[in-house]
Coordinates of C-alpha atoms in Angstrom, one line a residue:
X1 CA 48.8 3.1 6.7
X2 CA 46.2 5.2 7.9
X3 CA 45.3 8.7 6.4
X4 CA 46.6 11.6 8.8
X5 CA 44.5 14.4 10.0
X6 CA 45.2 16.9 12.6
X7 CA 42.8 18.3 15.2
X8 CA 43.8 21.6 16.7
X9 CA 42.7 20.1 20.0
X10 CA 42.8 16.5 21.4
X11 CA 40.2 16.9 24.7
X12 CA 36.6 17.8 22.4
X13 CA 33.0 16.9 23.1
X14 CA 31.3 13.8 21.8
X15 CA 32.1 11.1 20.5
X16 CA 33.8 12.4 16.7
X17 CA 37.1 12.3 17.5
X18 CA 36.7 8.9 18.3
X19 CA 35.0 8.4 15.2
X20 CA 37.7 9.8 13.8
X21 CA 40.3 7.9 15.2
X22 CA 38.9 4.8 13.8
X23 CA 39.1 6.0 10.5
X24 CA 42.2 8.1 10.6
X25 CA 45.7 8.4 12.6
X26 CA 44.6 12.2 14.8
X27 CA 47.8 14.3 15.7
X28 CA 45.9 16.7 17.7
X29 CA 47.7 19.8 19.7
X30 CA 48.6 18.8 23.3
X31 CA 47.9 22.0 24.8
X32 CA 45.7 23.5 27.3
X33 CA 45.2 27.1 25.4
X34 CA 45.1 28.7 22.3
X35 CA 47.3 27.2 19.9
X36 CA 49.4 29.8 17.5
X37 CA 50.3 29.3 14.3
X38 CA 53.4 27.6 14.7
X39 CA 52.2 25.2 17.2
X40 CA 50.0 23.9 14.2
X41 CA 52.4 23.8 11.4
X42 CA 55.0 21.6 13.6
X43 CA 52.2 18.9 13.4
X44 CA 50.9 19.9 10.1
X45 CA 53.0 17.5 7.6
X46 CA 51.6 15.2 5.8
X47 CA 48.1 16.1 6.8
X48 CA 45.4 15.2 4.4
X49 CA 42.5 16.8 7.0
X50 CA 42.3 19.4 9.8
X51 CA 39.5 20.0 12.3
X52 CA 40.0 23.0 14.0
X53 CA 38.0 25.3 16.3
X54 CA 36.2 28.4 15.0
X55 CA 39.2 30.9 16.3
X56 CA 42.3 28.4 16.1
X57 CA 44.6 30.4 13.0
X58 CA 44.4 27.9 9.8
X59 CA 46.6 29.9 7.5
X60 CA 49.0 29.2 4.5
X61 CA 51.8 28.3 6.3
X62 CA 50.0 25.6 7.6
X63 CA 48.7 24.5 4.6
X64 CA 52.1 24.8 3.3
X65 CA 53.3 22.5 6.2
X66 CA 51.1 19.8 5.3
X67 CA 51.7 19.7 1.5
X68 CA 50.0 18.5 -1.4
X69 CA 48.3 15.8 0.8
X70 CA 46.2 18.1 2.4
X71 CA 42.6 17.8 0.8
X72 CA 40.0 19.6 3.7
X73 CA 39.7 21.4 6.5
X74 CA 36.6 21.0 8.5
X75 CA 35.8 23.9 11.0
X76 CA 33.7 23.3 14.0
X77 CA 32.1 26.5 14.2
X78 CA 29.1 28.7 12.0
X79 CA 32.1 31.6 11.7
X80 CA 35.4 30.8 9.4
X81 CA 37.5 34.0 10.0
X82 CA 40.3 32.0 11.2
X83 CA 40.9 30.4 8.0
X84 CA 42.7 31.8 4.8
X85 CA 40.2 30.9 2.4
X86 CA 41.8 32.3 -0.3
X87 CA 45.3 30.6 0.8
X88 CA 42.7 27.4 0.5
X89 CA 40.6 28.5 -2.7
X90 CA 44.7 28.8 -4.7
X91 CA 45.3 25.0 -3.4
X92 CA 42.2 23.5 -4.4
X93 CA 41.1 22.6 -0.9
X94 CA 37.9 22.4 0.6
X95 CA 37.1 24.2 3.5
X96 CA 34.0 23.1 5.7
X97 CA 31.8 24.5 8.6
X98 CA 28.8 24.1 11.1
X99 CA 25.6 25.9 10.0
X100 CA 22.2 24.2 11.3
X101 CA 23.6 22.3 14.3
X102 CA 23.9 25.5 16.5
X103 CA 21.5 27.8 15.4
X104 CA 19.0 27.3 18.5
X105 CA 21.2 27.1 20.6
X106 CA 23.1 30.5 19.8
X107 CA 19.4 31.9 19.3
X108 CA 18.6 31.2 22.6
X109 CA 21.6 32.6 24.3
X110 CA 20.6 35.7 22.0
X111 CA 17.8 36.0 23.9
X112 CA 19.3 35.1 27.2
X113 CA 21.5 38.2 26.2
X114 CA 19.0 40.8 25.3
X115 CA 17.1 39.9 28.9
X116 CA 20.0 40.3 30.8
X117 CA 21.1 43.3 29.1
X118 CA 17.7 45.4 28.7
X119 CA 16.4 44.3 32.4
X120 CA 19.7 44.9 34.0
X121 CA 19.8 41.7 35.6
X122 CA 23.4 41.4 35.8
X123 CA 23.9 44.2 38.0
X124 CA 20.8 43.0 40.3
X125 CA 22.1 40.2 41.0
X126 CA 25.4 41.6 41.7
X127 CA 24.4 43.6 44.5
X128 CA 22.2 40.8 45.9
X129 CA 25.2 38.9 46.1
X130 CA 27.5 41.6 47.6
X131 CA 24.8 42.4 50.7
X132 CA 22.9 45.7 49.1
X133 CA 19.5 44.7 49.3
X134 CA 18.7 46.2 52.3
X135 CA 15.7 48.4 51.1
X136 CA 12.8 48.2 48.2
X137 CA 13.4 51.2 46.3
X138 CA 11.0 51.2 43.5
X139 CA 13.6 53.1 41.4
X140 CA 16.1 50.5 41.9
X141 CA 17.6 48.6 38.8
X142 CA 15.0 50.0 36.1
X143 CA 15.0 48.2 32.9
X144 CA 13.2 48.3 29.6
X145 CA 10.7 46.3 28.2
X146 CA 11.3 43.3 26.0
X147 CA 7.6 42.6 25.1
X148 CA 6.2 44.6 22.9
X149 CA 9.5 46.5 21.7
X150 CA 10.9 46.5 18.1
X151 CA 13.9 43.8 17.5
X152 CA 16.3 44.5 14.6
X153 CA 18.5 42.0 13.0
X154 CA 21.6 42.5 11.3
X155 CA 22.0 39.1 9.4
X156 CA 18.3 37.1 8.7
X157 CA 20.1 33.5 8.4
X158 CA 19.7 30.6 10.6
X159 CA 20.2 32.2 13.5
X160 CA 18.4 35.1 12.7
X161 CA 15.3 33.4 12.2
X162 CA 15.6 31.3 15.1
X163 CA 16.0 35.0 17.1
X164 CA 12.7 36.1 15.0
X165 CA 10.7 32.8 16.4
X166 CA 11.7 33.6 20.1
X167 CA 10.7 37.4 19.5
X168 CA 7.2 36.7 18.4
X169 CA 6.6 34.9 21.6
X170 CA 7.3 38.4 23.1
X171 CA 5.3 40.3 21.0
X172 CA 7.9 42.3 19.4
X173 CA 8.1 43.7 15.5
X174 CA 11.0 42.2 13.9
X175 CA 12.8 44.2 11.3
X176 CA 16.1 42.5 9.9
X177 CA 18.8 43.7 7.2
X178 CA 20.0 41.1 4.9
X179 CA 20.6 41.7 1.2
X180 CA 19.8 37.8 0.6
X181 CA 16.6 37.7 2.4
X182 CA 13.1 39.1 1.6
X183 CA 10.5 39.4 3.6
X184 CA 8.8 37.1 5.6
X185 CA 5.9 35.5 7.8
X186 CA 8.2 36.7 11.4
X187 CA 10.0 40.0 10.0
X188 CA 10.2 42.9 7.3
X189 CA 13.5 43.4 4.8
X190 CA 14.6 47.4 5.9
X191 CA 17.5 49.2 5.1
X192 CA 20.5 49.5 7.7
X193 CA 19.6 53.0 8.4
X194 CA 16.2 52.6 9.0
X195 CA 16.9 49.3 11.1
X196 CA 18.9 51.0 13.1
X197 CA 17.0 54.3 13.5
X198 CA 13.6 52.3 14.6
X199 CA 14.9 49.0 16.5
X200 CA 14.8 49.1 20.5
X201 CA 17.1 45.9 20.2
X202 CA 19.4 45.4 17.7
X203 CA 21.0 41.9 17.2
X204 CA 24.0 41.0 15.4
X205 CA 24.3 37.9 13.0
X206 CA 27.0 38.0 10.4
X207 CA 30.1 36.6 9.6
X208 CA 33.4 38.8 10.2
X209 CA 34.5 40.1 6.4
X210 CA 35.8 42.4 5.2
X211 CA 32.8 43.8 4.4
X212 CA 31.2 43.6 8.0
X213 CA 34.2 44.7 9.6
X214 CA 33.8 47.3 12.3
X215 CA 29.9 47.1 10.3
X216 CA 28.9 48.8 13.6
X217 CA 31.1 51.6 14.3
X218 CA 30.5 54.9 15.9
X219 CA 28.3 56.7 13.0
X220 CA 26.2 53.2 13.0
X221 CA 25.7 53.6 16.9
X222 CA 24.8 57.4 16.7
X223 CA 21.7 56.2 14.7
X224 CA 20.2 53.9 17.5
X225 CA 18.4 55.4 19.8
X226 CA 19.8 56.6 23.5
X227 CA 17.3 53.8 24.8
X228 CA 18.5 50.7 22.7
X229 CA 20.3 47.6 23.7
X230 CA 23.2 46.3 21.0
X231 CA 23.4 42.2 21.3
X232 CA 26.3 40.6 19.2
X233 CA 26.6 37.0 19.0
X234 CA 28.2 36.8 15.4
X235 CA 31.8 38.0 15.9
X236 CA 33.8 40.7 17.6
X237 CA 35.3 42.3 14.9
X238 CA 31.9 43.1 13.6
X239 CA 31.6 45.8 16.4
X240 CA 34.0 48.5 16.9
X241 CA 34.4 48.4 20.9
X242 CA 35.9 51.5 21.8
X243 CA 32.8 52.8 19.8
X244 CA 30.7 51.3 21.5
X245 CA 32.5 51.5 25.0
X246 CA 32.3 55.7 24.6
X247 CA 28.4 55.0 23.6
X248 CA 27.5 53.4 26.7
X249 CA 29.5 55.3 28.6
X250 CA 28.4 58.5 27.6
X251 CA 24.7 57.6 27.9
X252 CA 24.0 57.2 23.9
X253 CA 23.1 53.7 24.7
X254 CA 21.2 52.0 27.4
X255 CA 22.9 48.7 27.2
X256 CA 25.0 45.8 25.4
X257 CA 25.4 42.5 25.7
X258 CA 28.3 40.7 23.8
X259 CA 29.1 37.0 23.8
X260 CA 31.9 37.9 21.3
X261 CA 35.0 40.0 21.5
X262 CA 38.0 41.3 18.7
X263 CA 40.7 39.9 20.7
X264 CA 39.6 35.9 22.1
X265 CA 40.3 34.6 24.7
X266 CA 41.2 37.8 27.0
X267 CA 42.9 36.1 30.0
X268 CA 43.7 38.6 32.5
X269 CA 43.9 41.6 30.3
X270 CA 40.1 42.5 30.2
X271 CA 38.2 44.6 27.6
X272 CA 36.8 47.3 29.6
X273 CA 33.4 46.7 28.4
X274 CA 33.5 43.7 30.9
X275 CA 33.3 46.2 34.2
X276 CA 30.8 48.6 32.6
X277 CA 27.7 47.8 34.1
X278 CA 25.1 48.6 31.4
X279 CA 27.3 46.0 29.2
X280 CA 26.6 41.9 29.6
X281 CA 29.8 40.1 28.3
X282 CA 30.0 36.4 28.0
X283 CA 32.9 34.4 26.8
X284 CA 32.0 33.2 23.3
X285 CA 29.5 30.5 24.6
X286 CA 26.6 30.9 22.1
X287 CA 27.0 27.0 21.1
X288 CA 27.6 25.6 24.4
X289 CA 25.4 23.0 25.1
X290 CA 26.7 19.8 25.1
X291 CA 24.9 18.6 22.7
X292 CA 25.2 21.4 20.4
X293 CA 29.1 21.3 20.6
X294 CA 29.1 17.5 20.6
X295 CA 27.0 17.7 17.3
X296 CA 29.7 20.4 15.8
X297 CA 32.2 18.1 16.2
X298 CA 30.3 15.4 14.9
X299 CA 29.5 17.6 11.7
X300 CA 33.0 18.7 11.3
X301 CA 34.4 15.0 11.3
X302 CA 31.6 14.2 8.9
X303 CA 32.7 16.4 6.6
X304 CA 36.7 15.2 6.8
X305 CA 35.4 11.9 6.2
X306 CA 33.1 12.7 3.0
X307 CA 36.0 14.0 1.5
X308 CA 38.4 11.6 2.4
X309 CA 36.4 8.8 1.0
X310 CA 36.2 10.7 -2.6
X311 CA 32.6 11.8 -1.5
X312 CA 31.6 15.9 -1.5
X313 CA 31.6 17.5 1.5
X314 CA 28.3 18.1 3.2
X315 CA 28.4 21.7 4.5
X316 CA 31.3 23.4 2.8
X317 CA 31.5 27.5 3.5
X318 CA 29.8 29.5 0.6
X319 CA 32.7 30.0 -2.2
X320 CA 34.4 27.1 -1.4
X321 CA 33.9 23.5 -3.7
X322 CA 32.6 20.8 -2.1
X323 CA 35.3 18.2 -3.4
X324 CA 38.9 19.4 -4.1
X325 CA 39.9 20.8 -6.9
X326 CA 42.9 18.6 -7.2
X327 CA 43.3 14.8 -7.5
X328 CA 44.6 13.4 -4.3
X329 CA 48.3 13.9 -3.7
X330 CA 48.4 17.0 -6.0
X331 CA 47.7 20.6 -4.9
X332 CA 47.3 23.8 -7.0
X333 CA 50.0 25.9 -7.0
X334 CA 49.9 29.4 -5.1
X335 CA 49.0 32.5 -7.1

């Protein structure tokens, strides 16, 4: 009898779940949305693997659900918010994720996101579409420069660096804030403050903690100056929004662009950041590519596999082991 291993969705790029069939019976969730918590612990017994997308809840119900079987769970995204790691840290399994694989890709929708935002393309080609070019004004849709401006960033990881590359093609100083990360050849360590006193652009890459919670808030955004552009591609919750939202409004900011929000997906009940028009909000797309997402998945069955087969995982998140803790069949007990 085949090992069982759940996928919190059963319609996914690439090839992996295929791969994973072969090697595994996949329950995956049936539904169209966002599953909840107890749409996943229904199918979560006798589990010894989940794959799960990077905002589907993993939590210790779940883990519960599936018992002493369960030996990994493999997330296909760079973030891991969704997961209770230390639920999985008390039961000896390992939890997994996607660094590397989307890094350029999310990089270069950075970049996509500070053009849009700091040129104020959004807006011009909004009223080309609705029929209001009828004159060239030459003080029509004024942006701000890109080349030659200073770029901060908040997190100097993969991503970060890819950002850095892209920026030096523009001519910009790079700064960036990371406590694990020294100077280098594209950018200068700097305090928070200071990052955020002297950037033009500041550019968000960290995971959602506890720590970077709400990391910019309304003191944080008071620092910037009246002519910078906030870009967050990390994770909604590291940005307080109605912060931010009274910033823009009120003219201490000249623009956002956000490809992340604290409350994914919206539906119809939309952040009001969406209709402000010096804010440029995508809907969580930083990896989409198809390759890129194909290449997630890939990684993320990889890793279910590696540990299946008694071998370490390949990517597991930072604090967690790359092999259980516990011998197959067993599970630590709760604290």
């Amino acid at each position: 009898m085949k090992t069982r291993v759940l996928a919190t969705r059963e319609n996914l790029p690439g090839r992996g779940l295929a791969r994973l069939s072969e090697a595994a019976d996949v329950v995956a969730w049936p539904g169209t949305g966002k599953p909840g918590p107890l749409d996943l612990v229904a199918l979560a017994p006798g589990v010894s693997g989940v794959l799960a997308l990077g905002n589907d809840p993993v939590d210790g119900a779940l883990m519960d659900a599936a018992g002493p079987s369960l030996r990994v769970i493999a997330l296909a995204s760079m973030g891991f918010d969704n997961v209770d790691r230390a639920a999985a840290a008390e039961r000896g399994i390992v939890v997994t994720h996607t660094p590397g694989v989307l890094a350029e890709t999310t990089a270069d929708l950075t970049f996509a996101l500070i053009l849009t935002a700091r040129r104020r393309l959004g807006a011009a080609g909004a009223s080309l579409a609705e029929g209001s070019w009828e004159l060239f004004r030459m003080h029509d849709y004024l942006g701000l420069d890109i080349h030659g401006a200073t770029l901060g960033l908040i997190g100097y990881g993969q991503i970060g660096r890819a950002v850095a590359r892209r920026a030096h093609g523009f001519g910009m100083r790079v700064l960036h804030h990371d406590p694990y990360a020294p100077d280098g050849d594209l950018s200068a360590s700097v305090g928070l403050t200071t990052l955020l006193a002297e950037s033009d652009i500041v550019s968000l890459h960290v995971p959602l903690t506890e720590e970077t919670r709400h990391l910019i808030s309304a003191r944080e955004l008071a620092t910037m100056k009246p002519t910078a552009t906030l870009v967050s591609t990390s994770r909604g919750g590291v940005v307080d929004e109605d912060a931010l939202l009274h910033a823009v409004r009120e003219g201490r900011l000249h623009s956002a662009g956000l490809d992340v929000f604290e409350r994914e997906p919206m539906g119809t009940e939309l952040s009001p950041l969406v209709a402000e028009e010096h804010v440029v909000t995508l809907p969580h797309i930083g990896s989409a590519t198809e390759a890129t997402r194909a290449a997630m998945i890939d990684l993320a069955v990889d890793n279910i596999l590696d540990v299946l087969t008694e071998r370490p995982a390949r990517t597991p998140l930072p604090g967690s082991p790359a092999v259980p803790s516990t011998p197959a069949g067993t599970a630590a007990a709760p604290s």
